[in-house]
PDB file of C-alpha atoms in Angstrom:
ATOM      1  CA  MET R1300    -104.481  91.015-110.567  1.00 41.00           C
ATOM      2  CA  PRO R1301    -105.678  89.465-107.289  1.00 46.00           C
ATOM      3  CA  ASN R1302    -107.009  91.934-104.741  1.00 44.00           C
ATOM      4  CA  ILE R1303    -103.962  91.908-102.444  1.00 44.00           C
ATOM      5  CA  LYS R1304    -103.612  94.572 -99.790  1.00 42.00           C
ATOM      6  CA  ILE R1305    -100.014  95.780 -99.562  1.00 41.00           C
ATOM      7  CA  PRO R1306     -99.340  96.840 -95.971  1.00 42.00           C
ATOM      8  CA  ASP R1307     -97.194  99.786 -94.998  1.00 44.00           C
ATOM      9  CA  ARG R1308     -93.600  98.712 -94.622  1.00 41.00           C
ATOM     10  CA  SER R1309     -92.681  98.162 -91.005  1.00 45.00           C
ATOM     11  CA  ASP R1310     -89.945  96.177 -89.320  1.00 54.00           C
ATOM     12  CA  THR R1311     -92.359  95.177 -86.559  1.00 73.00           C
ATOM     13  CA  VAL R1312     -94.918  93.458 -88.808  1.00 86.00           C
ATOM     14  CA  LYS R1313     -94.315  90.167 -90.603  1.00 90.00           C
ATOM     15  CA  ARG R1314     -96.114  89.959 -93.911  1.00 95.00           C
ATOM     16  CA  ILE R1315     -97.355  86.459 -94.627  1.00 97.00           C
ATOM     17  CA  LEU R1316     -98.793  85.071 -97.852  1.00 98.00           C
ATOM     18  CA  ILE R1317    -100.934  81.915 -97.760  1.00 98.00           C
ATOM     19  CA  THR R1318    -101.569  80.186-101.079  1.00 97.00           C
ATOM     20  CA  GLY R1319    -104.870  78.368-101.392  1.00 93.00           C
ATOM     21  CA  LYS R1320    -108.068  80.336-100.774  1.00 91.00           C
ATOM     22  CA  ASP R1321    -110.127  77.224-100.077  1.00 90.00           C
ATOM     23  CA  SER R1322    -107.503  75.467 -97.951  1.00 93.00           C
ATOM     24  CA  TYR R1323    -108.909  74.125 -94.678  1.00 94.00           C
ATOM     25  CA  LEU R1324    -105.539  74.416 -92.974  1.00 95.00           C
ATOM     26  CA  GLY R1325    -104.808  77.769 -94.583  1.00 94.00           C
ATOM     27  CA  GLN R1326    -108.017  79.218 -93.173  1.00 95.00           C
ATOM     28  CA  ASN R1327    -107.148  77.930 -89.700  1.00 96.00           C
ATOM     29  CA  VAL R1328    -103.617  79.334 -89.858  1.00 96.00           C
ATOM     30  CA  LYS R1329    -104.952  82.726 -90.951  1.00 96.00           C
ATOM     31  CA  ARG R1330    -107.404  82.680 -88.052  1.00 95.00           C
ATOM     32  CA  ARG R1331    -104.630  81.782 -85.597  1.00 95.00           C
ATOM     33  CA  LEU R1332    -102.366  84.600 -86.814  1.00 95.00           C
ATOM     34  CA  GLU R1333    -105.199  87.106 -86.593  1.00 93.00           C
ATOM     35  CA  GLU R1334    -106.112  85.924 -83.075  1.00 92.00           C
ATOM     36  CA  TYR R1335    -102.469  86.353 -82.096  1.00 91.00           C
ATOM     37  CA  ASN R1336    -102.581  89.864 -83.536  1.00 89.00           C
ATOM     38  CA  ASP R1337    -105.537  90.714 -81.309  1.00 84.00           C
ATOM     39  CA  SER R1338    -103.641  89.777 -78.148  1.00 83.00           C
ATOM     40  CA  HIS R1339    -100.121  90.860 -79.150  1.00 82.00           C
ATOM     41  CA  GLY R1340    -100.570  94.137 -80.985  1.00 78.00           C
ATOM     42  CA  GLY R1341    -100.662  93.201 -84.665  1.00 80.00           C
ATOM     43  CA  MET R1342     -97.485  91.234 -85.372  1.00 88.00           C
ATOM     44  CA  TYR R1343     -98.645  89.744 -88.685  1.00 93.00           C
ATOM     45  CA  CYS R1344    -100.248  90.972 -91.880  1.00 94.00           C
ATOM     46  CA  VAL R1345    -101.798  88.006 -93.679  1.00 95.00           C
ATOM     47  CA  ASP R1346    -102.971  87.739 -97.283  1.00 96.00           C
ATOM     48  CA  VAL R1347    -104.455  84.719 -99.041  1.00 97.00           C
ATOM     49  CA  ILE R1348    -104.430  84.092-102.791  1.00 97.00           C
ATOM     50  CA  SER R1349    -105.649  81.410-105.142  1.00 95.00           C
ATOM     51  CA  LEU R1350    -103.182  79.712-107.487  1.00 96.00           C
ATOM     52  CA  ARG R1351    -105.855  78.696-109.980  1.00 93.00           C
ATOM     53  CA  GLY R1352    -105.053  79.917-113.469  1.00 93.00           C
ATOM     54  CA  ASP R1353    -102.182  82.317-114.137  1.00 93.00           C
ATOM     55  CA  GLU R1354    -103.370  85.545-112.510  1.00 94.00           C
ATOM     56  CA  TRP R1355    -101.471  84.790-109.280  1.00 96.00           C
ATOM     57  CA  LYS R1356     -98.176  85.066-111.146  1.00 95.00           C
ATOM     58  CA  LYS R1357     -98.689  88.843-111.277  1.00 95.00           C
ATOM     59  CA  THR R1358     -98.761  89.085-107.481  1.00 95.00           C
ATOM     60  CA  ASP R1359     -95.791  90.882-105.922  1.00 96.00           C
ATOM     61  CA  PHE R1360     -94.240  88.307-103.570  1.00 97.00           C
ATOM     62  CA  SER R1361     -91.387  90.650-102.609  1.00 96.00           C
ATOM     63  CA  VAL R1362     -93.345  92.279 -99.761  1.00 96.00           C
ATOM     64  CA  TYR R1363     -93.686  88.988 -97.845  1.00 97.00           C
ATOM     65  CA  ALA R1364     -91.352  87.418 -95.302  1.00 97.00           C
ATOM     66  CA  SER R1365     -92.902  83.950 -95.546  1.00 97.00           C
ATOM     67  CA  VAL R1366     -95.034  82.089 -98.053  1.00 98.00           C
ATOM     68  CA  LEU R1367     -97.158  79.215 -96.714  1.00 98.00           C
ATOM     69  CA  HIS R1368     -97.993  76.929 -99.592  1.00 98.00           C
ATOM     70  CA  MET R1369    -101.324  75.275 -98.739  1.00 96.00           C
ATOM     71  CA  VAL R1370    -102.376  74.269-102.242  1.00 94.00           C
ATOM     72  CA  GLY R1371    -102.652  70.548-102.833  1.00 91.00           C
ATOM     73  CA  ILE R1372    -104.874  67.651-103.786  1.00 88.00           C
ATOM     74  CA  ALA R1373    -105.715  65.752-100.641  1.00 78.00           C
ATOM     75  CA  HIS R1374    -105.486  62.011-100.213  1.00 67.00           C
ATOM     76  CA  ALA R1375    -108.335  60.117-101.864  1.00 61.00           C
ATOM     77  CA  ASP R1376    -108.995  56.553-102.930  1.00 61.00           C
ATOM     78  CA  THR R1377    -105.816  55.650-104.813  1.00 60.00           C
ATOM     79  CA  GLY R1378    -106.881  52.140-105.751  1.00 64.00           C
ATOM     80  CA  ASN R1379    -108.572  52.748-109.079  1.00 73.00           C
ATOM     81  CA  VAL R1380    -107.874  56.075-110.774  1.00 80.00           C
ATOM     82  CA  SER R1381    -107.055  57.151-114.296  1.00 86.00           C
ATOM     83  CA  GLU R1382    -103.650  58.186-115.544  1.00 88.00           C
ATOM     84  CA  GLU R1383    -105.067  61.665-116.077  1.00 90.00           C
ATOM     85  CA  THR R1384    -105.961  61.901-112.366  1.00 89.00           C
ATOM     86  CA  LYS R1385    -102.485  60.748-111.396  1.00 91.00           C
ATOM     87  CA  ARG R1386    -100.943  63.444-113.609  1.00 93.00           C
ATOM     88  CA  LYS R1387    -103.123  66.027-111.877  1.00 93.00           C
ATOM     89  CA  TYR R1388    -101.694  65.030-108.490  1.00 94.00           C
ATOM     90  CA  TYR R1389     -98.151  65.646-109.748  1.00 95.00           C
ATOM     91  CA  GLU R1390     -99.117  68.898-111.485  1.00 95.00           C
ATOM     92  CA  VAL R1391    -100.688  70.352-108.336  1.00 95.00           C
ATOM     93  CA  ASN R1392     -98.764  68.762-105.453  1.00 95.00           C
ATOM     94  CA  CYS R1393     -95.353  68.935-107.104  1.00 97.00           C
ATOM     95  CA  ASP R1394     -95.055  71.168-110.179  1.00 97.00           C
ATOM     96  CA  LEU R1395     -97.238  74.032-108.915  1.00 97.00           C
ATOM     97  CA  ALA R1396     -95.474  73.971-105.550  1.00 97.00           C
ATOM     98  CA  ALA R1397     -92.101  74.228-107.293  1.00 98.00           C
ATOM     99  CA  GLU R1398     -93.336  77.116-109.435  1.00 98.00           C
ATOM    100  CA  ALA R1399     -94.579  79.037-106.374  1.00 98.00           C
ATOM    101  CA  CYS R1400     -91.345  78.323-104.500  1.00 98.00           C
ATOM    102  CA  ARG R1401     -89.247  79.542-107.414  1.00 98.00           C
ATOM    103  CA  LYS R1402     -91.233  82.781-107.607  1.00 98.00           C
ATOM    104  CA  ALA R1403     -90.849  83.270-103.852  1.00 98.00           C
ATOM    105  CA  LYS R1404     -87.084  82.826-104.056  1.00 98.00           C
ATOM    106  CA  GLU R1405     -86.694  85.103-107.072  1.00 97.00           C
ATOM    107  CA  SER R1406     -88.808  87.742-105.273  1.00 97.00           C
ATOM    108  CA  GLY R1407     -86.554  87.778-102.212  1.00 97.00           C
ATOM    109  CA  VAL R1408     -88.913  85.988 -99.811  1.00 97.00           C
ATOM    110  CA  SER R1409     -86.984  84.617 -96.829  1.00 97.00           C
ATOM    111  CA  GLN R1410     -88.996  81.467 -96.102  1.00 98.00           C
ATOM    112  CA  PHE R1411     -91.166  79.042 -98.066  1.00 98.00           C
ATOM    113  CA  ILE R1412     -93.244  76.518 -96.107  1.00 98.00           C
ATOM    114  CA  TYR R1413     -94.570  73.391 -97.832  1.00 98.00           C
ATOM    115  CA  MET R1414     -97.193  71.133 -96.296  1.00 97.00           C
ATOM    116  CA  SER R1415     -96.079  67.595 -96.968  1.00 96.00           C
ATOM    117  CA  SER R1416     -97.345  64.459 -95.230  1.00 95.00           C
ATOM    118  CA  VAL R1417     -96.184  61.305 -93.469  1.00 96.00           C
ATOM    119  CA  ILE R1418     -97.780  59.561 -96.465  1.00 94.00           C
ATOM    120  CA  ILE R1419     -94.341  59.813 -98.076  1.00 96.00           C
ATOM    121  CA  TYR R1420     -93.331  56.917 -95.782  1.00 96.00           C
ATOM    122  CA  GLY R1421     -96.013  54.632 -97.186  1.00 93.00           C
ATOM    123  CA  ASP R1422     -99.004  53.039 -95.545  1.00 89.00           C
ATOM    124  CA  SER R1423     -99.450  52.359 -91.852  1.00 89.00           C
ATOM    125  CA  ALA R1424     -98.521  48.975 -90.409  1.00 90.00           C
ATOM    126  CA  GLY R1425    -101.152  46.254 -90.503  1.00 88.00           C
ATOM    127  CA  VAL R1426    -103.371  45.326 -87.585  1.00 90.00           C
ATOM    128  CA  GLY R1427    -101.251  44.142 -84.674  1.00 86.00           C
ATOM    129  CA  LYS R1428     -98.032  45.595 -86.114  1.00 90.00           C
ATOM    130  CA  ASP R1429     -96.108  48.787 -85.380  1.00 91.00           C
ATOM    131  CA  LYS R1430     -94.522  51.345 -87.691  1.00 94.00           C
ATOM    132  CA  ARG R1431     -92.466  54.150 -86.170  1.00 96.00           C
ATOM    133  CA  ILE R1432     -90.989  57.036 -88.165  1.00 96.00           C
ATOM    134  CA  THR R1433     -87.557  58.003 -86.850  1.00 96.00           C
ATOM    135  CA  ALA R1434     -84.745  60.195 -88.100  1.00 94.00           C
ATOM    136  CA  ASP R1435     -83.381  57.156 -89.948  1.00 95.00           C
ATOM    137  CA  THR R1436     -86.623  56.190 -91.716  1.00 96.00           C
ATOM    138  CA  LYS R1437     -86.382  56.627 -95.479  1.00 96.00           C
ATOM    139  CA  PRO R1438     -89.297  57.846 -97.602  1.00 96.00           C
ATOM    140  CA  ALA R1439     -91.009  54.997 -99.445  1.00 95.00           C
ATOM    141  CA  PRO R1440     -94.269  56.226-100.996  1.00 94.00           C
ATOM    142  CA  ALA R1441     -96.840  53.486-101.578  1.00 90.00           C
ATOM    143  CA  ASN R1442     -98.848  55.380-104.208  1.00 91.00           C
ATOM    144  CA  PHE R1443     -98.877  58.375-106.533  1.00 93.00           C
ATOM    145  CA  TYR R1444    -100.246  60.692-103.835  1.00 93.00           C
ATOM    146  CA  GLY R1445     -97.314  60.043-101.533  1.00 94.00           C
ATOM    147  CA  ASP R1446     -94.866  60.136-104.435  1.00 96.00           C
ATOM    148  CA  SER R1447     -96.189  63.512-105.637  1.00 96.00           C
ATOM    149  CA  LYS R1448     -95.435  64.936-102.175  1.00 97.00           C
ATOM    150  CA  TRP R1449     -92.000  63.295-102.029  1.00 97.00           C
ATOM    151  CA  GLN R1450     -91.065  64.545-105.511  1.00 97.00           C
ATOM    152  CA  ALA R1451     -92.125  68.050-104.466  1.00 97.00           C
ATOM    153  CA  GLU R1452     -89.969  67.938-101.344  1.00 98.00           C
ATOM    154  CA  GLN R1453     -86.892  67.128-103.414  1.00 98.00           C
ATOM    155  CA  LYS R1454     -87.552  69.917-105.915  1.00 98.00           C
ATOM    156  CA  LEU R1455     -88.117  72.489-103.194  1.00 98.00           C
ATOM    157  CA  ASN R1456     -85.118  71.499-101.081  1.00 98.00           C
ATOM    158  CA  ALA R1457     -82.908  71.937-104.147  1.00 98.00           C
ATOM    159  CA  MET R1458     -83.827  75.658-104.151  1.00 98.00           C
ATOM    160  CA  ALA R1459     -82.857  76.283-100.526  1.00 98.00           C
ATOM    161  CA  ASP R1460     -79.733  78.280 -99.740  1.00 97.00           C
ATOM    162  CA  GLU R1461     -78.387  80.521 -96.975  1.00 95.00           C
ATOM    163  CA  ASP R1462     -80.723  83.346 -98.012  1.00 96.00           C
ATOM    164  CA  PHE R1463     -83.825  81.252 -98.732  1.00 98.00           C
ATOM    165  CA  SER R1464     -85.222  78.801 -96.190  1.00 98.00           C
ATOM    166  CA  VAL R1465     -87.418  75.924 -97.318  1.00 98.00           C
ATOM    167  CA  ALA R1466     -89.430  74.329 -94.506  1.00 98.00           C
ATOM    168  CA  ILE R1467     -90.974  70.923 -95.189  1.00 98.00           C
ATOM    169  CA  VAL R1468     -93.773  69.997 -92.770  1.00 98.00           C
ATOM    170  CA  ARG R1469     -94.472  66.271 -92.716  1.00 97.00           C
ATOM    171  CA  SER R1470     -97.806  66.243 -90.981  1.00 96.00           C
ATOM    172  CA  PRO R1471     -99.766  63.230 -89.737  1.00 95.00           C
ATOM    173  CA  MET R1472    -103.575  63.156 -89.976  1.00 94.00           C
ATOM    174  CA  VAL R1473    -105.084  66.574 -89.206  1.00 95.00           C
ATOM    175  CA  TYR R1474    -108.462  66.778 -87.493  1.00 96.00           C
ATOM    176  CA  GLY R1475    -110.702  69.481 -86.087  1.00 95.00           C
ATOM    177  CA  LYS R1476    -113.959  71.303 -86.697  1.00 94.00           C
ATOM    178  CA  GLY R1477    -114.813  71.100 -90.385  1.00 91.00           C
ATOM    179  CA  SER R1478    -111.992  68.686 -91.234  1.00 92.00           C
ATOM    180  CA  ARG R1479    -112.274  66.159 -94.034  1.00 86.00           C
ATOM    181  CA  GLY R1480    -110.737  62.774 -94.669  1.00 82.00           C
ATOM    182  CA  ASN R1481    -110.736  60.068 -92.013  1.00 87.00           C
ATOM    183  CA  TYR R1482    -112.082  62.061 -89.062  1.00 92.00           C
ATOM    184  CA  PRO R1483    -115.671  62.393 -90.347  1.00 93.00           C
ATOM    185  CA  MET R1484    -115.714  58.598 -90.773  1.00 91.00           C
ATOM    186  CA  LEU R1485    -114.801  58.209 -87.078  1.00 94.00           C
ATOM    187  CA  VAL R1486    -117.567  60.669 -86.178  1.00 95.00           C
ATOM    188  CA  HIS R1487    -120.051  58.616 -88.169  1.00 94.00           C
ATOM    189  CA  LEU R1488    -119.014  55.445 -86.345  1.00 94.00           C
ATOM    190  CA  ALA R1489    -119.224  57.202 -82.972  1.00 96.00           C
ATOM    191  CA  ARG R1490    -122.810  58.202 -83.756  1.00 95.00           C
ATOM    192  CA  LYS R1491    -123.942  54.798 -84.997  1.00 95.00           C
ATOM    193  CA  LEU R1492    -122.177  52.144 -82.919  1.00 95.00           C
ATOM    194  CA  PRO R1493    -122.863  51.253 -79.282  1.00 96.00           C
ATOM    195  CA  VAL R1494    -119.610  49.258 -79.072  1.00 97.00           C
ATOM    196  CA  PHE R1495    -116.264  49.421 -80.864  1.00 96.00           C
ATOM    197  CA  PRO R1496    -113.352  46.964 -81.253  1.00 96.00           C
ATOM    198  CA  ASP R1497    -110.768  47.504 -78.512  1.00 96.00           C
ATOM    199  CA  ILE R1498    -107.684  46.998 -80.675  1.00 95.00           C
ATOM    200  CA  LYS R1499    -104.381  48.216 -79.237  1.00 94.00           C
ATOM    201  CA  ASN R1500    -102.869  50.507 -81.835  1.00 95.00           C
ATOM    202  CA  SER R1501    -101.120  53.892 -81.933  1.00 96.00           C
ATOM    203  CA  ARG R1502    -101.405  56.730 -84.398  1.00 96.00           C
ATOM    204  CA  SER R1503     -99.737  60.095 -84.660  1.00 97.00           C
ATOM    205  CA  MET R1504    -102.311  62.822 -85.291  1.00 96.00           C
ATOM    206  CA  ILE R1505    -102.478  66.560 -84.843  1.00 97.00           C
ATOM    207  CA  TYR R1506    -105.339  68.842 -83.898  1.00 98.00           C
ATOM    208  CA  VAL R1507    -105.689  71.662 -86.416  1.00 97.00           C
ATOM    209  CA  GLU R1508    -105.272  74.404 -83.791  1.00 97.00           C
ATOM    210  CA  ASN R1509    -102.064  72.778 -82.530  1.00 97.00           C
ATOM    211  CA  LEU R1510    -100.803  72.657 -86.118  1.00 98.00           C
ATOM    212  CA  ALA R1511    -101.783  76.283 -86.724  1.00 97.00           C
ATOM    213  CA  GLU R1512     -99.776  77.330 -83.673  1.00 97.00           C
ATOM    214  CA  PHE R1513     -96.833  75.215 -84.853  1.00 97.00           C
ATOM    215  CA  LEU R1514     -96.902  77.018 -88.198  1.00 97.00           C
ATOM    216  CA  ARG R1515     -97.064  80.399 -86.447  1.00 96.00           C
ATOM    217  CA  LEU R1516     -93.937  79.497 -84.483  1.00 96.00           C
ATOM    218  CA  LEU R1517     -92.264  78.242 -87.657  1.00 97.00           C
ATOM    219  CA  ILE R1518     -92.980  81.567 -89.334  1.00 96.00           C
ATOM    220  CA  GLU R1519     -91.656  83.379 -86.294  1.00 94.00           C
ATOM    221  CA  CYS R1520     -88.309  81.570 -86.317  1.00 93.00           C
ATOM    222  CA  GLY R1521     -88.017  81.744 -90.130  1.00 94.00           C
ATOM    223  CA  GLU R1522     -86.083  78.481 -90.340  1.00 95.00           C
ATOM    224  CA  GLY R1523     -85.952  75.814 -92.995  1.00 97.00           C
ATOM    225  CA  GLY R1524     -85.548  72.058 -92.757  1.00 96.00           C
ATOM    226  CA  THR R1525     -87.893  69.145 -92.183  1.00 97.00           C
ATOM    227  CA  PHE R1526     -90.423  69.234 -89.359  1.00 97.00           C
ATOM    228  CA  TYR R1527     -92.721  66.612 -87.818  1.00 97.00           C
ATOM    229  CA  PRO R1528     -95.454  68.277 -85.735  1.00 98.00           C
ATOM    230  CA  GLN R1529     -97.901  66.057 -83.867  1.00 97.00           C
ATOM    231  CA  ASN R1530    -100.027  66.018 -80.731  1.00 97.00           C
ATOM    232  CA  ALA R1531     -98.237  65.378 -77.449  1.00 96.00           C
ATOM    233  CA  GLU R1532     -99.897  61.963 -77.153  1.00 96.00           C
ATOM    234  CA  TYR R1533    -100.389  59.105 -79.583  1.00 97.00           C
ATOM    235  CA  VAL R1534    -103.970  58.190 -80.418  1.00 95.00           C
ATOM    236  CA  ASN R1535    -105.680  54.842 -80.072  1.00 96.00           C
ATOM    237  CA  THR R1536    -108.529  54.447 -82.575  1.00 96.00           C
ATOM    238  CA  CYS R1537    -110.929  52.956 -80.038  1.00 96.00           C
ATOM    239  CA  ARG R1538    -110.214  55.668 -77.491  1.00 96.00           C
ATOM    240  CA  MET R1539    -110.722  58.372 -80.088  1.00 96.00           C
ATOM    241  CA  VAL R1540    -114.105  57.010 -81.145  1.00 96.00           C
ATOM    242  CA  CYS R1541    -115.147  56.834 -77.486  1.00 97.00           C
ATOM    243  CA  GLU R1542    -113.980  60.415 -76.889  1.00 96.00           C
ATOM    244  CA  ILE R1543    -115.868  61.639 -79.964  1.00 97.00           C
ATOM    245  CA  ALA R1544    -119.040  59.927 -78.782  1.00 97.00           C
ATOM    246  CA  ALA R1545    -118.689  61.491 -75.325  1.00 96.00           C
ATOM    247  CA  ALA R1546    -118.137  64.954 -76.847  1.00 96.00           C
ATOM    248  CA  MET R1547    -121.403  64.532 -78.761  1.00 96.00           C
ATOM    249  CA  GLY R1548    -123.283  63.485 -75.633  1.00 95.00           C
ATOM    250  CA  GLY R1549    -123.312  59.761 -76.386  1.00 95.00           C
ATOM    251  CA  ARG R1550    -121.407  56.691 -75.358  1.00 97.00           C
ATOM    252  CA  VAL R1551    -119.470  53.975 -77.162  1.00 97.00           C
ATOM    253  CA  ALA R1552    -118.142  51.057 -75.139  1.00 97.00           C
ATOM    254  CA  PRO R1553    -114.835  49.331 -75.967  1.00 97.00           C
ATOM    255  CA  CYS R1554    -115.457  45.653 -76.796  1.00 96.00           C
ATOM    256  CA  ARG R1555    -112.612  43.142 -77.066  1.00 96.00           C
ATOM    257  CA  LEU R1556    -115.051  40.469 -78.235  1.00 96.00           C
ATOM    258  CA  LEU R1557    -115.054  42.229 -81.622  1.00 95.00           C
ATOM    259  CA  ASN R1558    -111.267  42.097 -81.980  1.00 95.00           C
ATOM    260  CA  PRO R1559    -111.159  38.713 -83.776  1.00 95.00           C
ATOM    261  CA  LEU R1560    -113.463  40.106 -86.467  1.00 94.00           C
ATOM    262  CA  VAL R1561    -110.988  42.944 -87.116  1.00 94.00           C
ATOM    263  CA  HIS R1562    -108.092  40.489 -87.434  1.00 93.00           C
ATOM    264  CA  ILE R1563    -110.134  38.366 -89.856  1.00 94.00           C
ATOM    265  CA  ALA R1564    -111.053  41.437 -91.912  1.00 93.00           C
ATOM    266  CA  ALA R1565    -107.392  42.466 -92.081  1.00 91.00           C
ATOM    267  CA  HIS R1566    -106.579  39.231 -93.889  1.00 90.00           C
ATOM    268  CA  VAL R1567    -109.312  39.645 -96.504  1.00 91.00           C
ATOM    269  CA  PRO R1568    -107.726  40.661 -99.833  1.00 87.00           C
ATOM    270  CA  GLY R1569    -108.644  43.966-101.412  1.00 85.00           C
ATOM    271  CA  LYS R1570    -110.500  46.918 -99.976  1.00 84.00           C
ATOM    272  CA  THR R1571    -111.768  45.179 -96.828  1.00 88.00           C
ATOM    273  CA  GLY R1572    -108.282  44.306 -95.621  1.00 88.00           C
ATOM    274  CA  ALA R1573    -106.945  47.727 -96.553  1.00 86.00           C
ATOM    275  CA  LEU R1574    -109.692  49.483 -94.579  1.00 86.00           C
ATOM    276  CA  ALA R1575    -109.065  47.319 -91.508  1.00 89.00           C
ATOM    277  CA  ASP R1576    -105.342  48.096 -91.627  1.00 89.00           C
ATOM    278  CA  LYS R1577    -106.037  51.789 -92.174  1.00 86.00           C
ATOM    279  CA  ALA R1578    -108.412  52.000 -89.223  1.00 88.00           C
ATOM    280  CA  PHE R1579    -106.571  49.793 -86.751  1.00 93.00           C
ATOM    281  CA  GLY R1580    -102.952  49.733 -87.925  1.00 92.00           C
ATOM    282  CA  SER R1581    -100.226  51.752 -86.239  1.00 95.00           C
ATOM    283  CA  LEU R1582     -98.168  54.640 -87.593  1.00 95.00           C
ATOM    284  CA  THR R1583     -96.325  56.931 -85.213  1.00 97.00           C
ATOM    285  CA  ILE R1584     -93.668  59.618 -85.424  1.00 97.00           C
ATOM    286  CA  ASP R1585     -90.876  59.449 -82.858  1.00 96.00           C
ATOM    287  CA  LYS R1586     -91.748  62.120 -80.308  1.00 94.00           C
ATOM    288  CA  ASP R1587     -88.171  63.398 -80.249  1.00 92.00           C
ATOM    289  CA  LEU R1588     -88.530  64.393 -83.912  1.00 92.00           C
ATOM    290  CA  SER R1589     -91.547  66.528 -83.049  1.00 92.00           C
ATOM    291  CA  ARG R1590     -89.785  68.385 -80.240  1.00 86.00           C
ATOM    292  CA  ARG R1591     -86.706  69.428 -82.198  1.00 84.00           C
ATOM    293  CA  ARG R1592     -86.232  73.171 -82.749  1.00 85.00           C
ATOM    294  CA  ILE R1593     -89.894  74.104 -82.212  1.00 92.00           C
ATOM    295  CA  SER R1594     -91.865  73.392 -79.055  1.00 90.00           C
ATOM    296  CA  GLY R1595     -94.800  74.847 -77.161  1.00 93.00           C
ATOM    297  CA  TYR R1596     -97.340  74.311 -79.934  1.00 96.00           C
ATOM    298  CA  GLN R1597     -99.109  71.293 -78.381  1.00 96.00           C
ATOM    299  CA  ILE R1598    -101.684  73.498 -76.673  1.00 96.00           C
ATOM    300  CA  TYR R1599    -104.587  71.070 -76.549  1.00 96.00           C
ATOM    301  CA  SER R1600    -104.727  67.454 -75.375  1.00 96.00           C
ATOM    302  CA  LEU R1601    -106.685  64.823 -77.287  1.00 94.00           C
ATOM    303  CA  GLU R1602    -109.692  65.119 -74.981  1.00 95.00           C
ATOM    304  CA  GLU R1603    -109.666  68.928 -75.111  1.00 96.00           C
ATOM    305  CA  SER R1604    -109.259  69.002 -78.880  1.00 97.00           C
ATOM    306  CA  ILE R1605    -112.186  66.653 -79.496  1.00 96.00           C
ATOM    307  CA  ARG R1606    -114.368  68.632 -77.115  1.00 96.00           C
ATOM    308  CA  LYS R1607    -113.492  71.859 -78.975  1.00 96.00           C
ATOM    309  CA  THR R1608    -114.141  70.170 -82.314  1.00 96.00           C
ATOM    310  CA  HIS R1609    -117.709  69.380 -81.330  1.00 95.00           C
ATOM    311  CA  GLU R1610    -118.556  72.628 -79.549  1.00 89.00           C
ATOM    312  CA  ASP R1611    -121.429  74.583 -81.081  1.00 76.00           C
TER     313      ASP R1611
END
């Protein structure tokens, strides 16, 4: 049985279980809850477990108020993968999530939080085009990764009732110290390039510490539903690269003379065009969606968050 510390029962302490021992976001949420404990007198008791294998099924979920499900296979290159890899995405992102949610409900847990993604709405718009997610936008996954998240959402929402809240968090790109995915690529470009295309685009993103605070507030309110956390400001790719360079003590200059090359690349079939659209396309969440029901989590601005990301 996993080494889980069962705290003394107390109405003043919320017991939280985070699934996913190696989860980047899970580690940051745990840190945020523990920091909050230090300044507010120990409001949370946090445990983390792995869902690898079957040993986790012996864990007593009944002592927890909320379960944060942070287990998942992150977005990778979806262009050329085997059917076996695709099945793995569904097994982990969908089936395992449903199994953990079912155990939480049967154990009397009040709230189950699932980290989904705006990827369920498909790819970003191409270069020079806009794509805005509103309350009326329908999910339309473009690949098996997005579909595995969307299928999970539907399975989990079917378990929700008046005694069991299911919270779906449709997050945009998460960045911060130690983050993976697209952010390290931007860091690499900020280190190597003296100039960068000055394309006008907008992206919704969220700094990991802002997201951790959002999740703390979500735990605190105990509600279910669908949530769309993001930074207070949209991000322009060129500005972000320039801010990253400045945070590392360098400088990258915006250069509109390079813009035609980006537009040409966007029309090249295959991976080249896809990368151009991914880097310079637009995908934003309506800001009203991100303010509903939970506010006060957007602690750090873009400039502050990048500076903190690159602090020693």
